[in-house]
Tab-separated table of C-alpha atoms and ligand atoms in Angstrom:
chain	number	residue	atom	x	y	z
A	139	UNK	CA	-32.456	-118.395	-95.892
A	140	UNK	CA	-32.383	-114.542	-95.922
A	141	UNK	CA	-30.986	-112.792	-98.960
A	142	UNK	CA	-27.280	-111.034	-98.574
A	143	UNK	CA	-27.224	-107.524	-99.327
A	144	UNK	CA	-24.847	-106.863	-102.008
A	145	UNK	CA	-21.220	-106.261	-101.125
A	146	UNK	CA	-22.108	-108.146	-97.557
A	147	UNK	CA	-19.214	-110.899	-97.227
A	148	UNK	CA	-20.368	-112.177	-93.839
A	149	UNK	CA	-21.163	-115.449	-94.680
A	150	UNK	CA	-18.047	-115.807	-96.404
A	151	UNK	CA	-15.783	-114.547	-93.994
A	152	UNK	CA	-16.853	-117.119	-91.429
A	153	UNK	CA	-16.454	-120.195	-93.860
A	154	UNK	CA	-13.109	-118.638	-94.434
A	155	UNK	CA	-11.930	-118.511	-90.535
A	156	UNK	CA	-13.515	-122.093	-90.007
A	157	UNK	CA	-11.495	-123.310	-93.200
A	158	UNK	CA	-8.362	-121.386	-91.683
A	159	UNK	CA	-8.751	-123.316	-88.807
A	160	UNK	CA	-10.194	-126.959	-90.531
A	161	UNK	CA	-6.560	-126.694	-92.671
A	162	UNK	CA	-4.584	-126.427	-88.836
A	163	UNK	CA	-3.656	-122.777	-88.807
A	164	UNK	CA	-3.919	-122.358	-84.344
A	165	UNK	CA	-2.146	-119.519	-83.535
A	166	UNK	CA	-4.777	-117.204	-82.291
A	167	UNK	CA	-2.660	-113.990	-83.533
A	168	UNK	CA	-2.499	-114.957	-86.309
A	169	UNK	CA	-6.352	-116.062	-86.899
A	170	UNK	CA	-7.329	-112.689	-85.367
A	171	UNK	CA	-5.154	-111.145	-88.121
A	172	UNK	CA	-7.047	-112.943	-90.929
A	173	UNK	CA	-10.180	-111.925	-88.853
A	174	UNK	CA	-9.342	-108.617	-89.131
A	175	UNK	CA	-8.124	-107.578	-92.724
A	176	UNK	CA	-10.915	-107.629	-95.125
A	177	UNK	CA	-9.501	-109.289	-98.532
A	178	UNK	CA	-12.539	-107.611	-100.522
A	179	UNK	CA	-10.132	-104.686	-100.355
A	180	UNK	CA	-7.351	-106.456	-102.120
A	181	UNK	CA	-8.880	-108.153	-104.622
A	182	UNK	CA	-10.333	-106.053	-107.911
A	183	UNK	CA	-14.836	-105.859	-108.303
A	184	UNK	CA	-14.738	-108.618	-110.450
A	185	UNK	CA	-12.961	-111.053	-108.105
A	186	UNK	CA	-15.894	-110.046	-105.020
A	187	UNK	CA	-17.634	-113.014	-104.762
A	188	UNK	CA	-14.707	-114.578	-104.546
A	189	UNK	CA	-12.609	-112.836	-101.818
A	190	UNK	CA	-12.848	-115.262	-99.103
A	191	UNK	CA	-12.269	-118.335	-101.301
A	192	UNK	CA	-9.397	-120.153	-100.105
A	193	UNK	CA	-7.550	-119.842	-103.682
A	194	UNK	CA	-5.630	-117.198	-104.989
A	195	UNK	CA	-7.091	-114.831	-107.443
A	196	UNK	CA	-5.449	-112.445	-110.829
A	197	UNK	CA	-3.913	-108.678	-109.488
A	198	UNK	CA	-3.138	-106.037	-112.075
A	199	UNK	CA	0.494	-106.878	-114.095
A	200	UNK	CA	-0.217	-110.340	-114.190
A	201	UNK	CA	0.561	-111.046	-110.538
A	202	UNK	CA	-1.654	-112.628	-108.151
A	203	UNK	CA	-2.717	-112.187	-104.719
A	204	UNK	CA	-2.266	-115.494	-102.828
A	205	UNK	CA	-3.819	-117.632	-101.817
A	206	UNK	CA	-5.253	-117.451	-98.279
A	207	UNK	CA	-4.298	-120.737	-96.551
A	208	UNK	CA	-0.790	-119.707	-98.147
A	209	UNK	CA	-0.729	-116.522	-96.251
A	210	UNK	CA	-1.662	-117.780	-93.099
A	211	UNK	CA	0.264	-120.967	-93.273
A	212	UNK	CA	4.119	-118.582	-94.048
A	213	UNK	CA	2.963	-116.020	-91.717
A	214	UNK	CA	2.027	-118.856	-89.079
A	215	UNK	CA	5.209	-120.233	-89.462
A	216	UNK	CA	7.315	-117.026	-89.428
A	217	UNK	CA	6.485	-116.624	-85.684
A	218	UNK	CA	6.257	-112.579	-85.797
A	219	UNK	CA	5.903	-110.854	-82.321
A	220	UNK	CA	4.998	-107.569	-81.883
A	221	UNK	CA	8.228	-105.941	-81.118
A	222	UNK	CA	9.610	-107.390	-84.835
A	223	UNK	CA	10.505	-105.467	-87.455
A	224	UNK	CA	9.907	-107.211	-91.191
A	225	UNK	CA	10.542	-107.294	-94.685
A	226	UNK	CA	8.072	-108.523	-97.277
A	227	UNK	CA	9.472	-108.922	-100.975
A	228	UNK	CA	7.088	-108.766	-103.403
A	229	UNK	CA	3.898	-106.537	-102.359
A	230	UNK	CA	1.600	-107.626	-104.880
A	231	UNK	CA	-1.708	-106.632	-103.783
A	232	UNK	CA	-0.326	-105.655	-99.433
A	233	UNK	CA	-2.791	-108.536	-98.263
A	234	UNK	CA	-0.030	-109.732	-96.842
A	235	UNK	CA	1.728	-106.635	-95.559
A	236	UNK	CA	-1.973	-105.968	-94.300
A	237	UNK	CA	-1.968	-109.314	-92.400
A	238	UNK	CA	2.090	-108.929	-90.760
A	239	UNK	CA	1.240	-105.197	-89.733
A	240	UNK	CA	-1.394	-106.931	-87.241
A	241	UNK	CA	1.331	-108.657	-85.467
A	242	UNK	CA	4.539	-107.067	-85.771
A	243	UNK	CA	6.040	-103.599	-85.105
A	244	UNK	CA	6.274	-102.655	-89.044
A	245	UNK	CA	6.475	-104.263	-91.908
A	246	UNK	CA	9.100	-102.954	-95.071
A	247	UNK	CA	7.899	-103.897	-98.053
A	248	UNK	CA	9.318	-104.166	-101.748
A	249	UNK	CA	7.348	-104.815	-104.739
A	250	UNK	CA	8.976	-104.162	-108.597
A	251	UNK	CA	5.615	-103.173	-110.276
A	252	UNK	CA	4.919	-99.107	-109.647
A	253	UNK	CA	1.290	-99.922	-110.375
A	254	UNK	CA	0.889	-102.180	-107.672
A	255	UNK	CA	3.324	-100.502	-105.079
A	256	UNK	CA	0.789	-97.432	-105.459
A	257	UNK	CA	-2.232	-99.446	-105.263
A	258	UNK	CA	-1.265	-101.344	-102.035
A	259	UNK	CA	0.018	-98.181	-100.644
A	260	UNK	CA	-3.915	-96.512	-100.785
A	261	UNK	CA	-5.648	-99.569	-99.115
A	262	UNK	CA	-3.468	-99.473	-96.105
A	263	UNK	CA	-4.418	-95.616	-95.854
A	264	UNK	CA	-7.632	-96.508	-96.456
A	265	UNK	CA	-7.590	-99.317	-93.654
A	266	UNK	CA	-5.435	-97.043	-91.223
A	267	UNK	CA	-2.328	-99.883	-91.098
A	268	UNK	CA	0.123	-96.662	-90.410
A	269	UNK	CA	3.350	-99.097	-90.158
A	270	UNK	CA	3.567	-100.106	-93.666
A	271	UNK	CA	6.094	-98.394	-95.967
A	272	UNK	CA	5.812	-100.455	-99.426
A	273	UNK	CA	8.592	-99.339	-102.107
A	274	UNK	CA	9.411	-99.909	-105.303
A	275	UNK	CA	12.322	-101.381	-105.798
A	276	UNK	CA	13.788	-104.881	-106.759
A	277	UNK	CA	13.069	-107.359	-103.633
A	278	UNK	CA	16.867	-109.336	-104.549
A	279	UNK	CA	18.526	-106.245	-102.755
A	280	UNK	CA	16.107	-106.392	-99.879
A	281	UNK	CA	15.918	-102.932	-97.806
A	282	UNK	CA	19.334	-102.276	-96.774
A	283	UNK	CA	18.981	-98.950	-95.502
A	284	UNK	CA	16.467	-100.701	-93.126
A	285	UNK	CA	18.229	-103.878	-92.115
A	286	UNK	CA	18.633	-106.073	-89.923
A	287	UNK	CA	15.592	-107.553	-89.807
A	288	UNK	CA	14.027	-109.979	-87.403
A	289	UNK	CA	11.604	-111.527	-89.978
A	290	UNK	CA	12.043	-111.850	-93.882
A	291	UNK	CA	8.938	-113.207	-95.506
A	292	UNK	CA	9.656	-113.709	-100.027
A	293	UNK	CA	5.954	-114.412	-101.334
A	294	UNK	CA	7.226	-114.862	-105.106
A	295	UNK	CA	9.668	-118.207	-106.040
A	296	UNK	CA	13.480	-118.521	-106.755
A	297	UNK	CA	15.686	-121.001	-107.310
A	298	UNK	CA	18.379	-120.077	-104.650
A	299	UNK	CA	18.434	-117.936	-101.584
A	300	UNK	CA	19.314	-114.570	-102.675
A	301	UNK	CA	22.196	-113.674	-100.524
A	302	UNK	CA	21.044	-110.350	-100.120
A	303	UNK	CA	18.058	-111.290	-97.692
A	304	UNK	CA	20.257	-113.535	-95.758
A	305	UNK	CA	22.529	-110.728	-94.780
A	306	UNK	CA	19.402	-108.639	-93.671
A	307	UNK	CA	18.713	-111.034	-91.652
A	308	UNK	CA	19.052	-109.939	-87.694
A	309	UNK	CA	20.604	-112.631	-85.537
A	310	UNK	CA	18.401	-115.132	-84.456
A	311	UNK	CA	15.780	-114.044	-87.340
A	312	UNK	CA	13.703	-116.445	-89.269
A	313	UNK	CA	13.179	-115.964	-93.050
A	314	UNK	CA	10.569	-117.779	-95.472
A	315	UNK	CA	10.167	-118.065	-99.130
A	316	UNK	CA	9.277	-120.181	-101.868
A	317	UNK	CA	11.861	-122.453	-103.166
A	318	UNK	CA	12.327	-124.406	-106.536
A	319	UNK	CA	11.918	-124.188	-110.782
A	320	UNK	CA	9.034	-122.259	-112.428
A	321	UNK	CA	6.656	-124.376	-113.290
A	322	UNK	CA	8.119	-127.058	-111.071
A	323	UNK	CA	8.127	-128.250	-107.725
A	324	UNK	CA	9.039	-125.329	-104.915
A	325	UNK	CA	8.569	-125.786	-101.769
A	326	UNK	CA	8.082	-123.356	-98.832
A	327	UNK	CA	12.007	-123.220	-97.084
A	328	UNK	CA	12.731	-121.622	-93.453
A	329	UNK	CA	15.694	-120.304	-93.494
A	330	UNK	CA	16.919	-119.811	-89.964
A	331	UNK	CA	20.179	-117.378	-88.907
A	332	UNK	CA	22.172	-118.231	-86.000
A	333	UNK	CA	25.477	-115.931	-85.531
A	334	UNK	CA	27.435	-117.299	-88.348
A	335	UNK	CA	25.728	-120.597	-88.691
A	336	UNK	CA	22.369	-120.510	-91.613
A	337	UNK	CA	19.961	-123.857	-91.693
A	338	UNK	CA	17.129	-124.237	-94.024
A	339	UNK	CA	14.355	-126.403	-93.423
A	340	UNK	CA	11.794	-127.554	-96.174
A	341	UNK	CA	8.066	-127.037	-95.557
A	342	UNK	CA	4.765	-127.381	-97.319
A	343	UNK	CA	4.811	-128.056	-101.476
A	344	UNK	CA	3.904	-124.628	-103.094
A	345	UNK	CA	3.142	-122.858	-106.699
A	346	UNK	CA	3.996	-119.239	-106.943
A	347	UNK	CA	4.626	-116.192	-109.338
A	348	UNK	CA	8.149	-115.938	-110.128
A	349	UNK	CA	10.794	-113.594	-108.371
A	350	UNK	CA	12.066	-111.986	-111.315
A	351	UNK	CA	15.219	-109.792	-111.269
A	352	UNK	CA	15.031	-105.980	-111.170
A	353	UNK	CA	12.734	-103.427	-111.106
A	354	UNK	CA	9.769	-103.027	-113.812
A	355	UNK	CA	10.852	-101.784	-116.777
A	356	UNK	CA	6.467	-101.348	-117.634
A	357	UNK	CA	4.298	-99.633	-114.763
B	611	LIG	N1	2.625	-110.687	-101.270
B	611	LIG	C1	1.848	-110.200	-102.384
B	611	LIG	C2	1.324	-111.745	-103.806
B	611	LIG	C3	1.781	-111.285	-104.739
B	611	LIG	S1	2.634	-111.646	-105.720
B	611	LIG	C4	0.078	-110.583	-102.035
B	611	LIG	O1	0.100	-110.852	-100.817
B	611	LIG	O2	-0.553	-109.790	-102.585
B	611	LIG	C5	4.674	-111.640	-106.211
B	611	LIG	C6	4.787	-110.238	-105.872
B	611	LIG	O3	6.105	-110.380	-106.228
B	611	LIG	C7	4.169	-109.969	-107.296
B	611	LIG	O4	3.431	-108.963	-107.699
B	611	LIG	C8	5.308	-109.377	-108.349
B	611	LIG	O5	5.012	-108.469	-109.258
B	611	LIG	C9	6.719	-109.244	-106.942
B	611	LIG	N2	7.672	-109.444	-106.906
B	611	LIG	C10	8.542	-110.035	-108.178
B	611	LIG	N3	9.914	-110.210	-108.185
B	611	LIG	C11	9.817	-108.974	-107.552
B	611	LIG	C12	11.168	-108.845	-106.937
B	611	LIG	N4	13.161	-108.834	-107.586
B	611	LIG	N5	11.379	-107.608	-106.655
B	611	LIG	C13	10.026	-107.129	-105.755
B	611	LIG	N6	9.095	-107.757	-106.245
B	611	LIG	C14	9.278	-108.242	-107.064
């Protein structure tokens, strides 16, 4: 087999797309977004070889970029449409926000670490993704100045559904979030809002870093 040039992820990317399909991701728009967004831009130099492996990887500030399958699964379950305004809590590397930016009209993403938010913002600029607003702040408060949101996705685990986020969900809106104790059993929960009625449905079992209160004191 011909040797791949350094930095060429083409075989890894092909396997990555096959893995997503084999694991059941079937939505064409979600698959296109996964194919389009270069995950190697979102992980450090030391992890370039693993950029297209189906695993979570460490990023700065002791956080992680989520496992691609979980990103794909949550994105598919969110049923994002092109006219939607989406809120993400936990920008981290910006990878999930980048995927959402290919599907929605606009994405607002809140991150408690300035270091991560700045790096994620720089990646969006490099890639020319102009419909993403990455902010530093406490995601538990959401982004009240931009509410309501058609879709909300939380990428860190909470023990209970944050009230402010339910409030900022539009009528007919959907929110996905990992719920459960740290180090214990967590599930992706789908919250749907219809008038005054709020329903919850438990989906996939997962493991996420914790949703912590307040902006980070250190960078
Ligand atoms: N979506 C990210 C995954 C990041 S891991 C990606 O695609 O790379 C979860 C992120 O949530 C971490 O960066 C963590 O700092 C952030 N986080 C945790 N609690 C938060 C809070 N209260 N407000 C905002 N961000 C928070």
